[in-house]
PDB file of C-alpha atoms in Angstrom:
ATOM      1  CA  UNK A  20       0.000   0.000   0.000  1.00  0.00           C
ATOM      2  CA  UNK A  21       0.912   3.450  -0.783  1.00  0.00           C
ATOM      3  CA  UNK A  22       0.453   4.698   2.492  1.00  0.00           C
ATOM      4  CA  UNK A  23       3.357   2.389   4.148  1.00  0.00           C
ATOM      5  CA  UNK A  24       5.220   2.816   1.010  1.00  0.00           C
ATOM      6  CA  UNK A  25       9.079   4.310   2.015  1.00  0.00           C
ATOM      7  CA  UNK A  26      10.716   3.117  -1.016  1.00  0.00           C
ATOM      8  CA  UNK A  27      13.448   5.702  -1.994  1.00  0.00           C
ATOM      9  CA  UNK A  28      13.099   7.426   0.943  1.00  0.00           C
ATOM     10  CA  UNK A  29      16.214   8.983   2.712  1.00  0.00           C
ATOM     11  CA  UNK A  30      17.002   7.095   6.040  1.00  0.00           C
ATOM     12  CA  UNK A  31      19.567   7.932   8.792  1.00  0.00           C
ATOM     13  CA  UNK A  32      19.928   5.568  11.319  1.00  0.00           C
ATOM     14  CA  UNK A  33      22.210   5.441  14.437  1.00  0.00           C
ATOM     15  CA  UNK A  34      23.682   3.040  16.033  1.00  0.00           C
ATOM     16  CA  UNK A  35      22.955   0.583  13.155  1.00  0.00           C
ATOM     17  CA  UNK A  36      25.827  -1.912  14.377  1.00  0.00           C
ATOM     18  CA  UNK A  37      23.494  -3.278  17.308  1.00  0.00           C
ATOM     19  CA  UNK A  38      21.204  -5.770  18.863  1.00  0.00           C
ATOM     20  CA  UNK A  39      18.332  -4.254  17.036  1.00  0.00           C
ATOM     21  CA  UNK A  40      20.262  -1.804  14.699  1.00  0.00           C
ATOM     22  CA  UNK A  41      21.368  -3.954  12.529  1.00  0.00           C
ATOM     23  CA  UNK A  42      17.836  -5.653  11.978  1.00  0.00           C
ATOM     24  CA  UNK A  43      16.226  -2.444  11.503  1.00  0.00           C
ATOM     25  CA  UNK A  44      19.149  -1.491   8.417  1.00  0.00           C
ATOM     26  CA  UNK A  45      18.276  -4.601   6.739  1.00  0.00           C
ATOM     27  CA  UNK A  46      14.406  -3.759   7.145  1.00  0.00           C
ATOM     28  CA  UNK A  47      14.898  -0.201   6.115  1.00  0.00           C
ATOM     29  CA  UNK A  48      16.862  -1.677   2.658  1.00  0.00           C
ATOM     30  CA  UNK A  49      14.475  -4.677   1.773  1.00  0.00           C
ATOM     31  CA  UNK A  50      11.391  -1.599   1.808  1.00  0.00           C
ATOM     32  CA  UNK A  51      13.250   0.264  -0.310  1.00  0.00           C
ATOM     33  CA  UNK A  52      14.745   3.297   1.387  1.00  0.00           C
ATOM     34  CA  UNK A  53      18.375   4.079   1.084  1.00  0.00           C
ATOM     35  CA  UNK A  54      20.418   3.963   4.481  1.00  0.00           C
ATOM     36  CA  UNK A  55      23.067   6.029   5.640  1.00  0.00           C
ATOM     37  CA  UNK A  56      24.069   3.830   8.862  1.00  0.00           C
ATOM     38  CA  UNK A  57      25.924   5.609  11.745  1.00  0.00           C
ATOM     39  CA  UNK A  58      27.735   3.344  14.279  1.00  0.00           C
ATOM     40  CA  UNK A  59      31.359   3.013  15.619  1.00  0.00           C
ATOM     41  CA  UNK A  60      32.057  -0.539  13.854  1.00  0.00           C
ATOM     42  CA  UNK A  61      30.225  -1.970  11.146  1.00  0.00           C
ATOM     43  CA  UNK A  62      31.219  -5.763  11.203  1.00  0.00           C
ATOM     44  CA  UNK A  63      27.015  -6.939  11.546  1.00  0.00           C
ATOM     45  CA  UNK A  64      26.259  -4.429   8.261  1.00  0.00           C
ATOM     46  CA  UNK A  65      29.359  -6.309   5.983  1.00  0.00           C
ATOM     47  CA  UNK A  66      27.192  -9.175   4.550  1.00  0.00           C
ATOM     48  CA  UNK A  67      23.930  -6.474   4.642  1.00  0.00           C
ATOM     49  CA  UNK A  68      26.360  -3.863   2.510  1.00  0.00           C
ATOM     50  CA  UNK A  69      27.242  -7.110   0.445  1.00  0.00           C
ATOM     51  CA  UNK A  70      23.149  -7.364  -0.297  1.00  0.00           C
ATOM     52  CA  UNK A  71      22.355  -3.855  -0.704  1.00  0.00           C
ATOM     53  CA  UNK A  72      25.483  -2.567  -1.997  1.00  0.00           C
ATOM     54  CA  UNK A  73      24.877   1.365  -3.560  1.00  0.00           C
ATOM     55  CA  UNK A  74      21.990   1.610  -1.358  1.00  0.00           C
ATOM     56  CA  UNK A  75      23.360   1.730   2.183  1.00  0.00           C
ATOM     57  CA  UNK A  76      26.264   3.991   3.363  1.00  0.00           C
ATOM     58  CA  UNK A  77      28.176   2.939   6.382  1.00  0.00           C
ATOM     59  CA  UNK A  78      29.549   5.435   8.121  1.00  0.00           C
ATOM     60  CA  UNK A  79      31.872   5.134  11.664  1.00  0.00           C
ATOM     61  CA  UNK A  80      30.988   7.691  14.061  1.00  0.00           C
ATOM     62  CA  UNK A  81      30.804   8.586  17.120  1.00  0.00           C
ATOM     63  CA  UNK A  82      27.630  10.042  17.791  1.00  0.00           C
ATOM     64  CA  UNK A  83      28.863  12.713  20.171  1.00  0.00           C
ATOM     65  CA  UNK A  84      30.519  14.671  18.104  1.00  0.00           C
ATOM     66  CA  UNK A  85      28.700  16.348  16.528  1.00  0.00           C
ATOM     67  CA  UNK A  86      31.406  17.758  13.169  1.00  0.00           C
ATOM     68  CA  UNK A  87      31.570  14.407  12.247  1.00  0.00           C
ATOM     69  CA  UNK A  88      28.210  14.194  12.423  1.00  0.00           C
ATOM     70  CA  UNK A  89      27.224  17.070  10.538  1.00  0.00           C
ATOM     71  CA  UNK A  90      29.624  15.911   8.122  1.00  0.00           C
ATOM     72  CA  UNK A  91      28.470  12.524   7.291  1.00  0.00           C
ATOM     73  CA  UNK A  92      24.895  14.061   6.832  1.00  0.00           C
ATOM     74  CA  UNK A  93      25.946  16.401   4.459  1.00  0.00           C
ATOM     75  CA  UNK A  94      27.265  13.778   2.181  1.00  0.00           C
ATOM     76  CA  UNK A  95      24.402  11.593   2.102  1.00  0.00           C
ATOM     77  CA  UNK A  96      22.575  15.139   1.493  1.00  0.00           C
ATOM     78  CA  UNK A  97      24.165  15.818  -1.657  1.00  0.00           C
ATOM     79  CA  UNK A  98      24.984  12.593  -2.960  1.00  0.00           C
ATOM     80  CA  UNK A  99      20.353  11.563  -2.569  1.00  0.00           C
ATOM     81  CA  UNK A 100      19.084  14.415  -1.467  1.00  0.00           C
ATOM     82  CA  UNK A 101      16.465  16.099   1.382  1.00  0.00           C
ATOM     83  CA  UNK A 102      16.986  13.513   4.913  1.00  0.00           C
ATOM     84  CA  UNK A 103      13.269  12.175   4.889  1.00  0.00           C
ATOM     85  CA  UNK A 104      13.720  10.294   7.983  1.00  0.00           C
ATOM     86  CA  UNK A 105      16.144  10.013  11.323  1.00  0.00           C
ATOM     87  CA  UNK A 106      15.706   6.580  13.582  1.00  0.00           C
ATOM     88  CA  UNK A 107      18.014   7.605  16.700  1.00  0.00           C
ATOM     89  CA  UNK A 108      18.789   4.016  17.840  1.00  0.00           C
ATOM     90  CA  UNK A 109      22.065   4.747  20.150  1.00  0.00           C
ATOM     91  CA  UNK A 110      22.411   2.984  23.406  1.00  0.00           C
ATOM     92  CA  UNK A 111      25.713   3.557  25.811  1.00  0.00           C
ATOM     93  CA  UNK A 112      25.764   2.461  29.350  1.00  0.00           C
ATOM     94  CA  UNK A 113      27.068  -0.450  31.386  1.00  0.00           C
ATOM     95  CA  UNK A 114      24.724  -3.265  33.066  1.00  0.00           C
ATOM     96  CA  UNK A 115      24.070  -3.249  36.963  1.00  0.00           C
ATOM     97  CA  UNK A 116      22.483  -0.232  39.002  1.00  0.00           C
ATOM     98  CA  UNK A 117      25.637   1.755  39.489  1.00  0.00           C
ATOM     99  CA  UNK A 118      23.915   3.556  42.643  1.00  0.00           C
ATOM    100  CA  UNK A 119      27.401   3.107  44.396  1.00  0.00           C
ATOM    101  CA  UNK A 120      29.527   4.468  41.468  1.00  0.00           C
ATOM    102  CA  UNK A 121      30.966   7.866  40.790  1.00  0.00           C
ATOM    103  CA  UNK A 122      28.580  10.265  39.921  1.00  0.00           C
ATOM    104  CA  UNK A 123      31.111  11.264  37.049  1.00  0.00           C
ATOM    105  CA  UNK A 124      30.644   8.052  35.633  1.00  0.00           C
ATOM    106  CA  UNK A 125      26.820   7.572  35.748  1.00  0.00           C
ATOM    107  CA  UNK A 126      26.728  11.076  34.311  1.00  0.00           C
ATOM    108  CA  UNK A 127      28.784  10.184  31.287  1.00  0.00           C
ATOM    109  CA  UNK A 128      26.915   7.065  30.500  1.00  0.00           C
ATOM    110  CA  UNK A 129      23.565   9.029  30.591  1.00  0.00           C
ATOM    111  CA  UNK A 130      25.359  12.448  28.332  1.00  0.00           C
ATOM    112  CA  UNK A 131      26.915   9.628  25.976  1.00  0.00           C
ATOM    113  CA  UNK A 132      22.916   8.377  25.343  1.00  0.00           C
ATOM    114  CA  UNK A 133      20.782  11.126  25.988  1.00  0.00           C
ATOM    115  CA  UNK A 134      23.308  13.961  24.091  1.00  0.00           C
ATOM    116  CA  UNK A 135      23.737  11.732  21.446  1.00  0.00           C
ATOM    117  CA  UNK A 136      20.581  11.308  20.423  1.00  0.00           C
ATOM    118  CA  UNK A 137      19.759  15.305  20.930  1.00  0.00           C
ATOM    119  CA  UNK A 138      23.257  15.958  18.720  1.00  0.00           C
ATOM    120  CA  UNK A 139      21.940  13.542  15.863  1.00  0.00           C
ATOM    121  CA  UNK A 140      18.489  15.468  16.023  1.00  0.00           C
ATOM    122  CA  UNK A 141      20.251  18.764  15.512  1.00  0.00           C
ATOM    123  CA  UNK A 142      22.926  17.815  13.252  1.00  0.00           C
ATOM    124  CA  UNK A 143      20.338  16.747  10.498  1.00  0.00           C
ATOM    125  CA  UNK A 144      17.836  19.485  10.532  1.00  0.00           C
ATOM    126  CA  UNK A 145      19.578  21.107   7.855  1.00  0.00           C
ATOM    127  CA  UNK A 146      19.314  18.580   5.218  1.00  0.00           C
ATOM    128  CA  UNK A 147      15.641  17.101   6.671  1.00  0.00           C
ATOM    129  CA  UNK A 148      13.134  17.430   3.520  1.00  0.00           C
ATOM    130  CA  UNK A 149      11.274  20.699   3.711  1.00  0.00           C
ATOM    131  CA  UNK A 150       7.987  19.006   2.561  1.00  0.00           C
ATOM    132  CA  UNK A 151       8.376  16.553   5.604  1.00  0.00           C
ATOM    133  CA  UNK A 152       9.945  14.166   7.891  1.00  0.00           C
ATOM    134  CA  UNK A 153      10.111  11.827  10.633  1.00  0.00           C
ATOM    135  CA  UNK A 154      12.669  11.673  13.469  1.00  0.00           C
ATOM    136  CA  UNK A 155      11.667   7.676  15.114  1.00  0.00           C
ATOM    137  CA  UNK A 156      13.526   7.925  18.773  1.00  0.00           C
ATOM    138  CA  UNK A 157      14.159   4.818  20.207  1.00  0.00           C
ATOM    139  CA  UNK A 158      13.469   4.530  23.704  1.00  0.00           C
ATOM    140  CA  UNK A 159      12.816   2.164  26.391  1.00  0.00           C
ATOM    141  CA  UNK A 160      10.572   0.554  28.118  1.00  0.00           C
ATOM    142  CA  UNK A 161      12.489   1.182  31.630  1.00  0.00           C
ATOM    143  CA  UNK A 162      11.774   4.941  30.544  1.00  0.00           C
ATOM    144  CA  UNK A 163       7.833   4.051  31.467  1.00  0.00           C
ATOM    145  CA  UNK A 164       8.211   1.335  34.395  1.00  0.00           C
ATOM    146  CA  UNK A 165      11.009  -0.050  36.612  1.00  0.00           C
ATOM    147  CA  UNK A 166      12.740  -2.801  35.854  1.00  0.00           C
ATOM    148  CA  UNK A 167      12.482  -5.398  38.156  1.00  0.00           C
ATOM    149  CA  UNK A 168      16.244  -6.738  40.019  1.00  0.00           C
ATOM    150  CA  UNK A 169      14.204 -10.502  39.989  1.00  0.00           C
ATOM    151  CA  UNK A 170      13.812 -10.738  36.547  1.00  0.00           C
ATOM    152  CA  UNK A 171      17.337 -10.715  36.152  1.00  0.00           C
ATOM    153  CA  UNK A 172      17.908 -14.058  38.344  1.00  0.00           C
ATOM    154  CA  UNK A 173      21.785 -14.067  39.025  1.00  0.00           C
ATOM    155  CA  UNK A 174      23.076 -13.143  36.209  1.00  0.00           C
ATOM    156  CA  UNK A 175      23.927  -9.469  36.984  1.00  0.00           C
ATOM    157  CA  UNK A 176      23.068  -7.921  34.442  1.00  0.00           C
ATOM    158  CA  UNK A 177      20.063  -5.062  35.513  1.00  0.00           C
ATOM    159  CA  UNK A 178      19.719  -2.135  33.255  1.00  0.00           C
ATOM    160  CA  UNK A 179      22.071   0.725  35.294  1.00  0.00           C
ATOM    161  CA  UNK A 180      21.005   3.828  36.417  1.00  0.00           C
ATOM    162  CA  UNK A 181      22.054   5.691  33.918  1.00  0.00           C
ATOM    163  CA  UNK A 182      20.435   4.011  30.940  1.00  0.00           C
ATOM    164  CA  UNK A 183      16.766   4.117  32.122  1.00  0.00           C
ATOM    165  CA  UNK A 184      17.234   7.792  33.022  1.00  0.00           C
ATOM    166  CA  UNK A 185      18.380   8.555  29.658  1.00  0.00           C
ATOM    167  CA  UNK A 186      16.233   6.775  28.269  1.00  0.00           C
ATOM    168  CA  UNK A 187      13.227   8.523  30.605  1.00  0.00           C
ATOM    169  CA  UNK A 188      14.862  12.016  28.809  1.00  0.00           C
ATOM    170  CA  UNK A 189      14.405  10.645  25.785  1.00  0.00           C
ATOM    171  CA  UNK A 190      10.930  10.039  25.968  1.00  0.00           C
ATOM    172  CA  UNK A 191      10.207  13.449  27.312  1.00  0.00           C
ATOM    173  CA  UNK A 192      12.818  14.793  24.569  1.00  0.00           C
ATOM    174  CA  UNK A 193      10.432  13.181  21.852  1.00  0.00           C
ATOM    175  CA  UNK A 194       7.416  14.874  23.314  1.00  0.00           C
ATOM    176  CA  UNK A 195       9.148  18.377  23.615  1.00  0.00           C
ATOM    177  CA  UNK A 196      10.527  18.456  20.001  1.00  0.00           C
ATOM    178  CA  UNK A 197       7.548  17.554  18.680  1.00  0.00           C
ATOM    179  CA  UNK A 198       6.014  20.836  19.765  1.00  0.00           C
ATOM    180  CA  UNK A 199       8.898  22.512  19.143  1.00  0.00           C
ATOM    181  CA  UNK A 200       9.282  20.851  15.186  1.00  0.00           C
ATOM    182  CA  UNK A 201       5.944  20.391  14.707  1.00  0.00           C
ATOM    183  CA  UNK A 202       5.891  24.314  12.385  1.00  0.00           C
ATOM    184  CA  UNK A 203       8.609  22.672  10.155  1.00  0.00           C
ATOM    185  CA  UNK A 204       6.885  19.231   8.824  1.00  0.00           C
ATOM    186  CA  UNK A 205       9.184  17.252  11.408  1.00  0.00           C
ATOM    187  CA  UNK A 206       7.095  14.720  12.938  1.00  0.00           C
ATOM    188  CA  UNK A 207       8.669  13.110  16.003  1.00  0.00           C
ATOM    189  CA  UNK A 208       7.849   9.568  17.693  1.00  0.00           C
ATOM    190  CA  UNK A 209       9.423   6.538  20.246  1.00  0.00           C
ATOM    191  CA  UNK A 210       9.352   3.276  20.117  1.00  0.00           C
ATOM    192  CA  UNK A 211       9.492   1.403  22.879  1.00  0.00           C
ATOM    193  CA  UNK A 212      10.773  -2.226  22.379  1.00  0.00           C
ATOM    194  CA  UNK A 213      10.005  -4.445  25.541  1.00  0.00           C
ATOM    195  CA  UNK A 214      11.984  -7.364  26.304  1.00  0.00           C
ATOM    196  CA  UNK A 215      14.152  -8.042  23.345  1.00  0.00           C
ATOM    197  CA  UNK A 216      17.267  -9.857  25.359  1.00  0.00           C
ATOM    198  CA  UNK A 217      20.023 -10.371  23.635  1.00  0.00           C
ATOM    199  CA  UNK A 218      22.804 -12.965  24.318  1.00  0.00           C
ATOM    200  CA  UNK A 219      25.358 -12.458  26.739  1.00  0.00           C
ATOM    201  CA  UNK A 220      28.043 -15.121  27.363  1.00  0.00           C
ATOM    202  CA  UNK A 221      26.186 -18.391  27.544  1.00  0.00           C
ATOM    203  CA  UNK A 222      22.527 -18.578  26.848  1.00  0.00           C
ATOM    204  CA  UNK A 223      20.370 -19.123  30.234  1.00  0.00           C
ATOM    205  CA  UNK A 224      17.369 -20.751  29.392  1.00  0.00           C
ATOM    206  CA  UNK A 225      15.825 -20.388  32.652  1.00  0.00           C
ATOM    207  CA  UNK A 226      16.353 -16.859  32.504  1.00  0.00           C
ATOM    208  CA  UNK A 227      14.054 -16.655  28.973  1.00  0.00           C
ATOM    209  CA  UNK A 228      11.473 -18.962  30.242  1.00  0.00           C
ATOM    210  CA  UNK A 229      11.281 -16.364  33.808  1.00  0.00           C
ATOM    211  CA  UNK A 230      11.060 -13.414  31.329  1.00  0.00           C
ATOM    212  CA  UNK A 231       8.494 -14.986  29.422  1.00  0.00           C
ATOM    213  CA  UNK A 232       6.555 -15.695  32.439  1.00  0.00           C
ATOM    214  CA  UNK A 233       5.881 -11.845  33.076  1.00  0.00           C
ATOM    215  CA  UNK A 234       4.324 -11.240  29.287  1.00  0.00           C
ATOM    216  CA  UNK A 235       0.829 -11.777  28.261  1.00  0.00           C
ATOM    217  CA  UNK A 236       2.339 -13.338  24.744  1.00  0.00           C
ATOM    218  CA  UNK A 237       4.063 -15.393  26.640  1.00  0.00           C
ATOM    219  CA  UNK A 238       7.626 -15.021  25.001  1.00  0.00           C
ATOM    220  CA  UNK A 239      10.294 -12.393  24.428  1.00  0.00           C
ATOM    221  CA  UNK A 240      10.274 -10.664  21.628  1.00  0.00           C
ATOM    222  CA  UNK A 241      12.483 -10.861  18.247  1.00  0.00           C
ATOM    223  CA  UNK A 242      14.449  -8.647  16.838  1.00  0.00           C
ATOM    224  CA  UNK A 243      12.554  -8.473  13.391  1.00  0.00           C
ATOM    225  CA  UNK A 244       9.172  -7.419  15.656  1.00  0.00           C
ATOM    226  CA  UNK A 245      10.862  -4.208  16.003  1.00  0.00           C
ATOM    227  CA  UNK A 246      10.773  -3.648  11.946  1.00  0.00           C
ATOM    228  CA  UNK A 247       6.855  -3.110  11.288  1.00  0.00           C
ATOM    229  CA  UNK A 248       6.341  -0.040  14.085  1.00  0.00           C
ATOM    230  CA  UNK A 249       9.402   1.825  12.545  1.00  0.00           C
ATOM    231  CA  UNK A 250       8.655   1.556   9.073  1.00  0.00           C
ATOM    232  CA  UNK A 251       4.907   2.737  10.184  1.00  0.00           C
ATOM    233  CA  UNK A 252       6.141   6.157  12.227  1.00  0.00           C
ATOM    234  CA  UNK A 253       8.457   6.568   9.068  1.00  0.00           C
ATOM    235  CA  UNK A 254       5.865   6.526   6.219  1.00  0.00           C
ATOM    236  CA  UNK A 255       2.341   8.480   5.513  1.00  0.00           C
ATOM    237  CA  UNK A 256       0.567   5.920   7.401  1.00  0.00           C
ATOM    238  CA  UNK A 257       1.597   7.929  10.766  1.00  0.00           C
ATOM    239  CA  UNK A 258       1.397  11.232   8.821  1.00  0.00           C
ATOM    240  CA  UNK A 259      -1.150  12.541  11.648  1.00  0.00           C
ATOM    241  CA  UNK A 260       1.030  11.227  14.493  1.00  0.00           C
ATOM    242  CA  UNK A 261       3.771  13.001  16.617  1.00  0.00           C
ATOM    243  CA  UNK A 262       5.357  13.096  20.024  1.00  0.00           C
ATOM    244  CA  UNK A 263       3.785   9.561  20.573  1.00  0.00           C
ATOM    245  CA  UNK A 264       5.367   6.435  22.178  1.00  0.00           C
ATOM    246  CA  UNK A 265       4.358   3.059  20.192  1.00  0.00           C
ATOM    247  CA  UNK A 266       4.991   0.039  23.073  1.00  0.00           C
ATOM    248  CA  UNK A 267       6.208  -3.201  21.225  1.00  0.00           C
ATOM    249  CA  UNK A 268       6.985  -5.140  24.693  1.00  0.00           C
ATOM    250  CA  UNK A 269       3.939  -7.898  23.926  1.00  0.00           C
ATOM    251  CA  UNK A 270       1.582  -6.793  27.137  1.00  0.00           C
ATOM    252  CA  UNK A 271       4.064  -6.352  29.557  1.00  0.00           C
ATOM    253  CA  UNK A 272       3.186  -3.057  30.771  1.00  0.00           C
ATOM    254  CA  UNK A 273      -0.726  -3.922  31.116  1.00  0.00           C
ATOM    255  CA  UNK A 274      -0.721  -6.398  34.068  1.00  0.00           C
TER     256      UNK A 274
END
């Protein structure tokens, strides 16, 4: 349908080396849009540059600073034209609560997410498309509820402090540039991926099967889940939506 349509459409995303930035590149490319993926390695996007070849640009930087930034947008600018769409997808931070830590530290983790994502945001506004654009932030779904120390039996790995407070300013960022975009044809949206583990060291079982206990669906989500929503804030079909959060966690908030 024409409405969902994003073929040749101009997509930046960030942090397009992860968990689910590298899914989200190769669902960008198979609709159609060309990519210009930001990250600071690219060795998940070799076999997808392989695929795609003309129609992604990898790009390594460092999403806090901001030149480099500004620099790899302009390229893509005036090698394809107006920016029609911006998926902020960075996430810094270590695991654990940090509550004990240096303040300096926790502080840096939450600047290196939450500045990044407001750096990428203004970098690109000069080469958005005048007749309109989406900015897709992804956020979290520890910036709506707590996470929960038991779900993560003993494996240690908690989100920390600093990551679901970032991602908490993100949400509120989304809502706030919305408002402040909204006179320029720059819509602006979150996502908010539930539990979308990925694999650390060697795979607990017990610690999936706990997990899924806690969702309605009854199973974590995959990556690939994650694909649909931002193709859907990206395109027409979400033409009369901004500073929304879409929740993709499978019921886990309602009970």
């Amino acid at each position: 349908m024409s409405l969902f349509d994003i073929s040749k459409k101009n997509v930046v995303i960030t942090g397009a080396n992860g968990h689910l930035g590298r899914v989200l590149v190769e669902g960008l490319l198979e609709s159609g849009a060309r990519v210009l993926a930001l990250c600071r390695h690219d060795e998940n996007l070799i076999s997808i540059k392989k695929r795609f070849n003309s129609q992604i640009k990898i790009d390594l930087v460092d999403c806090r600073n901001e030149a480099d930034l500004k620099e790899s947008f302009k390229r893509f600018y005036l090698e394809f034209g107006g920016i029609d769409g911006l998926v902020n997808n960075i996430y810094w931070g270590e695991r654990r609560p940090q509550i004990f830590q240096e303040s300096e530290k926790i502080l840096g983790t939450f600047d290196a997410t939450f500045v990044s994502y407001w750096k990428a945001l203004r970098s690109v506004l000069p080469y958005l498309n005048p007749d309109g654009s989406s900015v897709v932030n992804n956020g979290s779904l520890w910036g709506i509820v707590s996470p929960d120390p038991n779900n993560y039996l003993d494996l240690e790995n908690e989100p920390s402090i600093s990551i679901v407070a970032s991602k908490a300013a993100v949400h509120q960022f989304t809502k706030y540039t919305a408002v402040l975009l909204s006179n320029k044809k720059i819509r602006v949206n979150t996502i908010v991926p539930g539990l979308f583990p990925q694999k650390r060291g060697v795979e607990r079982l017990d610690y999936i099967e706990a997990l899924s206990k806690k969702i309605p669906l009854a199973r974590i989500g995959q990556p690939r889940e994650i694909v649909g929503p931002v193709l859907f804030l990206l395109s027409n079909a979400s033409s009369y939506m901004t500073g929304q959060e879409l929740i993709i966690d499978g019921g886990y908030t309602l009970v």
